[in-house]
mmCIF file of C-alpha atoms in Angstrom:
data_model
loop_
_atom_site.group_PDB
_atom_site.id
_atom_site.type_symbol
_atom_site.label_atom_id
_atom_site.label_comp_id
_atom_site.label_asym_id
_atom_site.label_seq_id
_atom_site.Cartn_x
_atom_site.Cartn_y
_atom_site.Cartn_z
ATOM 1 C CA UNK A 1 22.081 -28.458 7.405
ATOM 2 C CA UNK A 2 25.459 -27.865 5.940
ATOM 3 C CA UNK A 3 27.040 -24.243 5.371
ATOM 4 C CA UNK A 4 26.165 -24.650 1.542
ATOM 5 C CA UNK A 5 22.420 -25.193 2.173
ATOM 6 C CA UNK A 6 22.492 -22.187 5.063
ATOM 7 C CA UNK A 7 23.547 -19.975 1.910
ATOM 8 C CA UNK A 8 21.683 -21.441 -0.188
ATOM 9 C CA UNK A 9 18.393 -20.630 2.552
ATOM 10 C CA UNK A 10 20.114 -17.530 3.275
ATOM 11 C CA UNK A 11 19.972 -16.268 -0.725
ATOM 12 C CA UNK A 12 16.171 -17.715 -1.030
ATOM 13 C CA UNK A 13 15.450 -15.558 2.437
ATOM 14 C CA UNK A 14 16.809 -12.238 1.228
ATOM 15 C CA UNK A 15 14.348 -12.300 -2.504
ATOM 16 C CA UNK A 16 11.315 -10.319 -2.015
ATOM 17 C CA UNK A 17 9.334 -12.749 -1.467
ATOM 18 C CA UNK A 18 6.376 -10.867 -0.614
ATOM 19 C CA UNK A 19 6.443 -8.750 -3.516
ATOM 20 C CA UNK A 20 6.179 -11.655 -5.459
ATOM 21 C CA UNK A 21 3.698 -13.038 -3.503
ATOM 22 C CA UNK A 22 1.367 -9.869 -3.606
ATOM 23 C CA UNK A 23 2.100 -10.015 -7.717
ATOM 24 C CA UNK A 24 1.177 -13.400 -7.900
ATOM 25 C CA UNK A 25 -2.618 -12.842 -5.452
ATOM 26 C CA UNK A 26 -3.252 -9.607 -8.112
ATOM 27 C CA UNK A 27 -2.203 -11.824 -10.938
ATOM 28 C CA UNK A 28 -4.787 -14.863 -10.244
ATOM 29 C CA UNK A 29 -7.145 -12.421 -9.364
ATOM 30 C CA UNK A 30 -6.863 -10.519 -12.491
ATOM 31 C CA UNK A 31 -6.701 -13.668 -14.543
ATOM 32 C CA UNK A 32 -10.071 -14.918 -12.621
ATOM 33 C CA UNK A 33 -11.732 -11.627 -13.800
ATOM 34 C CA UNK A 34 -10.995 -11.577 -17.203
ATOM 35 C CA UNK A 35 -11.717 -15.511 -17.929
ATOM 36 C CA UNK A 36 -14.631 -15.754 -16.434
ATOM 37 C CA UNK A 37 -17.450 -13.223 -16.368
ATOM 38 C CA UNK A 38 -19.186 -14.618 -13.309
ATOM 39 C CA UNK A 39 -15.961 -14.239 -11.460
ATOM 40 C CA UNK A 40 -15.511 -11.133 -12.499
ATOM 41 C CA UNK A 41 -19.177 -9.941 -11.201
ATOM 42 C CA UNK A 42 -18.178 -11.694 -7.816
ATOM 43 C CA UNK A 43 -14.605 -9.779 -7.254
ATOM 44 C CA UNK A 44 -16.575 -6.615 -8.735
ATOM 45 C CA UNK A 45 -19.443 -7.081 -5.976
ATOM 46 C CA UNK A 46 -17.646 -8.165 -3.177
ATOM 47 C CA UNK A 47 -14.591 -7.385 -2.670
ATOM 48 C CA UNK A 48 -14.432 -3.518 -4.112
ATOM 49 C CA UNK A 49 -14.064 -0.539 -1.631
ATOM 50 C CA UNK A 50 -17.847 0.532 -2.024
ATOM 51 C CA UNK A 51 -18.825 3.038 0.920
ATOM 52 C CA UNK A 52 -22.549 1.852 1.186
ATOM 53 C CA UNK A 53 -21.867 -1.651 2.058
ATOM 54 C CA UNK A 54 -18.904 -0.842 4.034
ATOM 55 C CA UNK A 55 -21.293 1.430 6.224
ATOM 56 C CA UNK A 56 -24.320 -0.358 6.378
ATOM 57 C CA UNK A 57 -23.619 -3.876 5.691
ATOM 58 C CA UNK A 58 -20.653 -3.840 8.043
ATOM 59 C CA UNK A 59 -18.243 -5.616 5.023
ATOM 60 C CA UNK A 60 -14.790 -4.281 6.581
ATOM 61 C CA UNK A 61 -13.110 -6.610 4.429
ATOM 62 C CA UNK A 62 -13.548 -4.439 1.553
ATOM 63 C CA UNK A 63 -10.447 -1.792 3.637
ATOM 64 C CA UNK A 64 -8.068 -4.990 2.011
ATOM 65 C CA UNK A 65 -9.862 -6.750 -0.693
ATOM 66 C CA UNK A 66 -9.566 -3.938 -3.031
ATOM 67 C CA UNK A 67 -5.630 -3.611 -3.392
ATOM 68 C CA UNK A 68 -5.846 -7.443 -5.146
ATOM 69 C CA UNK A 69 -8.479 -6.136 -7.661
ATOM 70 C CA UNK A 70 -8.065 -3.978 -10.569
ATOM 71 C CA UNK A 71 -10.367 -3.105 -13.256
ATOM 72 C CA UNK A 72 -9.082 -3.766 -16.805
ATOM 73 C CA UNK A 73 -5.691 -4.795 -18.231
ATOM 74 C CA UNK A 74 -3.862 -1.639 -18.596
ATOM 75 C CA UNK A 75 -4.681 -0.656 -14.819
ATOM 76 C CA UNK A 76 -3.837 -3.876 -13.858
ATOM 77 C CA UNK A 77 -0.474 -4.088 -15.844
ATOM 78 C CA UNK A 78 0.619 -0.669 -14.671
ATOM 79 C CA UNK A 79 0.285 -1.217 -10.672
ATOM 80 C CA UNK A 80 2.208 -4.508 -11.275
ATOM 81 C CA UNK A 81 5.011 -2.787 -13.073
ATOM 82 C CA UNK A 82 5.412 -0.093 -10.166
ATOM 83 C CA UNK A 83 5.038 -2.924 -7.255
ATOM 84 C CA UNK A 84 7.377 -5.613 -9.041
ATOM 85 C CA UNK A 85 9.783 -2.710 -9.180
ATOM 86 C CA UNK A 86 9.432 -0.419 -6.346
ATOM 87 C CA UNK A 87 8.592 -3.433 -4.468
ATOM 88 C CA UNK A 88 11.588 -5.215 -4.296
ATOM 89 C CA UNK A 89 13.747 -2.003 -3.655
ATOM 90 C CA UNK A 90 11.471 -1.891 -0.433
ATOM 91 C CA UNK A 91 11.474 -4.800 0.977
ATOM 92 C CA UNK A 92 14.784 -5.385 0.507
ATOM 93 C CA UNK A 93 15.524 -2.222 2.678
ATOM 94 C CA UNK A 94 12.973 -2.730 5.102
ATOM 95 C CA UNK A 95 12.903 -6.109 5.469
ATOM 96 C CA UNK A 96 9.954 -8.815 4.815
ATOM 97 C CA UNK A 97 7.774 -7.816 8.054
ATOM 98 C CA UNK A 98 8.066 -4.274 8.370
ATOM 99 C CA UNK A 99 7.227 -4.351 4.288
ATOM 100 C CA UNK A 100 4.165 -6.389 5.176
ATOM 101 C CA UNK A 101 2.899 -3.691 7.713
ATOM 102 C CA UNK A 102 3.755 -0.871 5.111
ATOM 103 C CA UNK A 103 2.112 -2.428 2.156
ATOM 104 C CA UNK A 104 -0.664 -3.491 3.902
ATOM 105 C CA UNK A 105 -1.475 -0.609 6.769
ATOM 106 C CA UNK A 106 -0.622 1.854 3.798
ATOM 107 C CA UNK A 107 -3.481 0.466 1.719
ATOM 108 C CA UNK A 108 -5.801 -0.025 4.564
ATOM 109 C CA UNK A 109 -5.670 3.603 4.936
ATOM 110 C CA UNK A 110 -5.970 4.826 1.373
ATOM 111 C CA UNK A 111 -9.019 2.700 1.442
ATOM 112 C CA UNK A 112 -10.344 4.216 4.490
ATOM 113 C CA UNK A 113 -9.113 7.866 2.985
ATOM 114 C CA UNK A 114 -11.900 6.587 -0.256
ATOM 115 C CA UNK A 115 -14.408 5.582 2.222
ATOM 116 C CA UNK A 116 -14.157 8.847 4.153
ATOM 117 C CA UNK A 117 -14.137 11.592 1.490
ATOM 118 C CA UNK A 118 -15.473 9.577 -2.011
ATOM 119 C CA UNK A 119 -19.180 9.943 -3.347
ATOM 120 C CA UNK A 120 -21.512 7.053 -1.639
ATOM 121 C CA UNK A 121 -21.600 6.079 -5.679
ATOM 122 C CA UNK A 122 -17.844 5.942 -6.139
ATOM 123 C CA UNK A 123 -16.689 2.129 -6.479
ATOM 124 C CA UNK A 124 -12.774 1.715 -6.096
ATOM 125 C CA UNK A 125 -9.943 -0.794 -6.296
ATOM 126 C CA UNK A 126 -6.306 -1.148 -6.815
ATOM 127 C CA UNK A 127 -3.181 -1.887 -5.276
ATOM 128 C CA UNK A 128 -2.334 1.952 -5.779
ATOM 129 C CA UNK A 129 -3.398 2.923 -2.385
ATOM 130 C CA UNK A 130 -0.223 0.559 -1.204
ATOM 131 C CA UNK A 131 1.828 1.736 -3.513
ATOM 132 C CA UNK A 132 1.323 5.165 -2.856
ATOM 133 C CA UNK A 133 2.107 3.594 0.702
ATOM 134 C CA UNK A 134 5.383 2.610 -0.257
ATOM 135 C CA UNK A 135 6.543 5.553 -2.007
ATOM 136 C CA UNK A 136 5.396 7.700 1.422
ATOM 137 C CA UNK A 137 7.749 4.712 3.143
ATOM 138 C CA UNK A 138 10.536 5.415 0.626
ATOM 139 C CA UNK A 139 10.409 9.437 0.986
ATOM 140 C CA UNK A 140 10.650 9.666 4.652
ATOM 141 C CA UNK A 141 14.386 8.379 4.228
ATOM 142 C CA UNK A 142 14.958 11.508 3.361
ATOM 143 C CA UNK A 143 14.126 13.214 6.597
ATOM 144 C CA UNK A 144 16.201 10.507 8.623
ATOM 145 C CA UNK A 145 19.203 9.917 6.146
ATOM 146 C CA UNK A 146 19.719 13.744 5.295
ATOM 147 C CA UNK A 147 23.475 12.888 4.617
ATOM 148 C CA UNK A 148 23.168 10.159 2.569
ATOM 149 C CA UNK A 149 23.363 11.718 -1.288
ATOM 150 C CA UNK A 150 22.185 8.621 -2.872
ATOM 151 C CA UNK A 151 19.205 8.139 -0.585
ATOM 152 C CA UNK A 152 18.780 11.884 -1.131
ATOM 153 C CA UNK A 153 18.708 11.644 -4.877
ATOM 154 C CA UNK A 154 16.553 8.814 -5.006
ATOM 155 C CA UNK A 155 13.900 11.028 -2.440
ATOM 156 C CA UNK A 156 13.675 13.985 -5.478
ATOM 157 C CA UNK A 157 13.370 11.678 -7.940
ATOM 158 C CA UNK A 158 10.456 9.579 -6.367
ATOM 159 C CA UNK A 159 8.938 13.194 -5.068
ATOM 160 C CA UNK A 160 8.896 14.377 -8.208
ATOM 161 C CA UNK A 161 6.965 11.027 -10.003
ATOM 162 C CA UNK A 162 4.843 10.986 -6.972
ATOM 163 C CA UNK A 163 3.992 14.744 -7.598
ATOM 164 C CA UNK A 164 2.924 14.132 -11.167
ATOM 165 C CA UNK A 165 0.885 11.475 -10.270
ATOM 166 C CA UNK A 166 -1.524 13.277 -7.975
ATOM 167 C CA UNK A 167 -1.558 16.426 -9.918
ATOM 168 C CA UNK A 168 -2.270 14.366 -12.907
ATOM 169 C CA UNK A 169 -5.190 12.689 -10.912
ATOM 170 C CA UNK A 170 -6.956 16.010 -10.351
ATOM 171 C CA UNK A 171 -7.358 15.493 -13.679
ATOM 172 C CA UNK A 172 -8.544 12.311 -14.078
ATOM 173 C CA UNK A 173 -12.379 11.283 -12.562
ATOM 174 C CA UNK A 174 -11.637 7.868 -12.743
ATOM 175 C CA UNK A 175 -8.550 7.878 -10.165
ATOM 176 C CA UNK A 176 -8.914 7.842 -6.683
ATOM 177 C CA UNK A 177 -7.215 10.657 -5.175
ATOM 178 C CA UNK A 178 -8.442 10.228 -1.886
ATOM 179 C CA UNK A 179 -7.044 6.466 -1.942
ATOM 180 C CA UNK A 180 -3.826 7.738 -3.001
ATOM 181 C CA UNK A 181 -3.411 10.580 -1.116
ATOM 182 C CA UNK A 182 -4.266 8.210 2.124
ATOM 183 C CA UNK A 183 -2.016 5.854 0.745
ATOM 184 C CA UNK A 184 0.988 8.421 0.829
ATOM 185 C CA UNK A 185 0.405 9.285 4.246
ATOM 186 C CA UNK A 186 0.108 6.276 5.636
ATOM 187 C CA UNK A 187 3.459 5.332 3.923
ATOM 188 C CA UNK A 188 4.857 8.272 5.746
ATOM 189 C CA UNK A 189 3.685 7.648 8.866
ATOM 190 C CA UNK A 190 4.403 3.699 8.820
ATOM 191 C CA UNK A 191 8.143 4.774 7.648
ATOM 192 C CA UNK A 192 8.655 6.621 10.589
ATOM 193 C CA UNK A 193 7.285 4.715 13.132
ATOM 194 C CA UNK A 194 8.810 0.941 12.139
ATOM 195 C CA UNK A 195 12.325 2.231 11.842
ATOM 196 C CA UNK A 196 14.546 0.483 8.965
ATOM 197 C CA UNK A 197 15.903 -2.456 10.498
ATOM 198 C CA UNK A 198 19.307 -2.567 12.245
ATOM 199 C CA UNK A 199 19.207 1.664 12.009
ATOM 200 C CA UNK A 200 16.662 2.449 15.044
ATOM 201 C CA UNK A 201 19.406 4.829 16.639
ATOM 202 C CA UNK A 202 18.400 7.059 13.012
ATOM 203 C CA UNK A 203 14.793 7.806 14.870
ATOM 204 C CA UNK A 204 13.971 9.522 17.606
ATOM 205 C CA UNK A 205 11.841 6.848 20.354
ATOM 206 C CA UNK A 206 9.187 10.002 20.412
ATOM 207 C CA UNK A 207 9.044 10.280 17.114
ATOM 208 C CA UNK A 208 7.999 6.743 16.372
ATOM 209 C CA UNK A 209 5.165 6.701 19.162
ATOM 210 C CA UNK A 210 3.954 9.812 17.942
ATOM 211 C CA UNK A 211 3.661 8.283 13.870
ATOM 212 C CA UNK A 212 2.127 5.702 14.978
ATOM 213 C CA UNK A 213 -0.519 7.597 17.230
ATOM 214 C CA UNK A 214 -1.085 9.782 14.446
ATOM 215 C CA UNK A 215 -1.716 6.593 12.093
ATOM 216 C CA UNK A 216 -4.036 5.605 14.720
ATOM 217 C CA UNK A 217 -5.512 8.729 15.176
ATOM 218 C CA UNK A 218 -6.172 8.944 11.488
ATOM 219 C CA UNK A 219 -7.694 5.639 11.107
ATOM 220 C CA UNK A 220 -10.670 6.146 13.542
ATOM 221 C CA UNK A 221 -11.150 9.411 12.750
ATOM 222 C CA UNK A 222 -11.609 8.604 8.503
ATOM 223 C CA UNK A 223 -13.928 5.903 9.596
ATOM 224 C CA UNK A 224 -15.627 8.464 11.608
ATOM 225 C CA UNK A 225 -16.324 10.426 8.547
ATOM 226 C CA UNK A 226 -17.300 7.950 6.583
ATOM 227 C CA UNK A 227 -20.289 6.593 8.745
ATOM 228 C CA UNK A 228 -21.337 10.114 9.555
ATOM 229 C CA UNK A 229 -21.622 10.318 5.605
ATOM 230 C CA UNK A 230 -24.138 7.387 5.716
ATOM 231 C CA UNK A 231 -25.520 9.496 8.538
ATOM 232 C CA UNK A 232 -25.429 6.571 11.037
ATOM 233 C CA UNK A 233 -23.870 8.833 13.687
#
């Protein structure tokens, strides 16, 4: 391979390529759904975060499946907006696999936050719970880059939209707080305990143990809750 095609590799590399990969799965999802009404009863049945068969039927899946489905256009349309665009800013700073674990983990624990604390009646989805995730991932620069003005800046300003967000939720049945609120934290706790890449000497070793013992901690104990709900312990 000659030095042209290394940069040429190197360029492809640094895109966000799981941002765009995560946009296209919601995408063909979300395409699925609305052309076809028998898909759209499958993705609806199956892969939403619905407590009962999560508790009884033992369908863990439904912890991931939900951040690919949305219900209607406009939710749909408004998650991909906020992950094509806070997406890339994140994986570009943390880097393709720690952004995996964020994105992901984050979710996963939003959608164990719904299972825990929702109505056995509540049926949820979205890819908020990740994004959420990423915005916790994005604030807890602020606590490690404290002299950095632009990080800084960017911290109030995402604080501030993620602060209207849940307050506007409380008023709002049909958004999942718990999922978000989950979401947020798990973002937090992920952020700290990953490290940005190339900047480890930024966070403390004990510090990083301890988020991720607490994001540990937390997972067990939500899923805890939520098969006590179904009073199965």
């Amino acid at each position: 391979m000659n030095y042209q095609q290394q940069m040429k590799l190197k360029r492809w590399l640094n895109k966000p390529l799981l941002t765009y990969t995560f946009l296209a799965i919601q995408t063909i999802v979300f395409l699925l759904m609305f052309l076809s009404p028998a898909m759209d009863n499958w993705f609806y049945s199956t892969g939403t975060m619905f407590g009962p068969r999560v508790a009884i039927l033992h369908e863990y899946w439904r912890f991931i499946t939900p951040m690919f489905i949305h219900f209607g256009l406009s939710h749909y349309a408004l998650n991909s907006v906020v992950l094509y665009f806070m997406g890339t800013q994140i994986e570009n700073i943390y880097g393709h696999g720690r952004f995996l674990f964020i994105y992901l983990l984050s979710g996963f624990m939003g959608n164990m936050a719904s299972f825990a604390f929702n109505s056995p009646q509540t049926v949820a989805a979205g890819s908020s719970t990740a994004l959420f995730g990423m915005f916790g991932a994005f604030l807890i620069l602020g606590v490690h880059f404290k002299e950095n003005m632009a990080i800084q800046g960017m911290v109030r300003q995402f604080a501030l939209f993620v602060g209207m967000s849940l307050l506007f939720g409380l008023f709002d049945s049909t958004i999942d707080m718990w999922g978000h609120i989950g979401g947020i934290i798990g973002g937090l706790l992920l952020g700290s305990a990953i490290a940005l890449p190339k900047q480890q000497e930024r966070y403390s070793i004990h510090e990083r143990i301890i988020a991720g013992g607490i994001f540990a901690f937390l997972i067990v104990i939500l899923f805890l809750l939520g098969i006590r709900k179904y009073g199965l312990i």
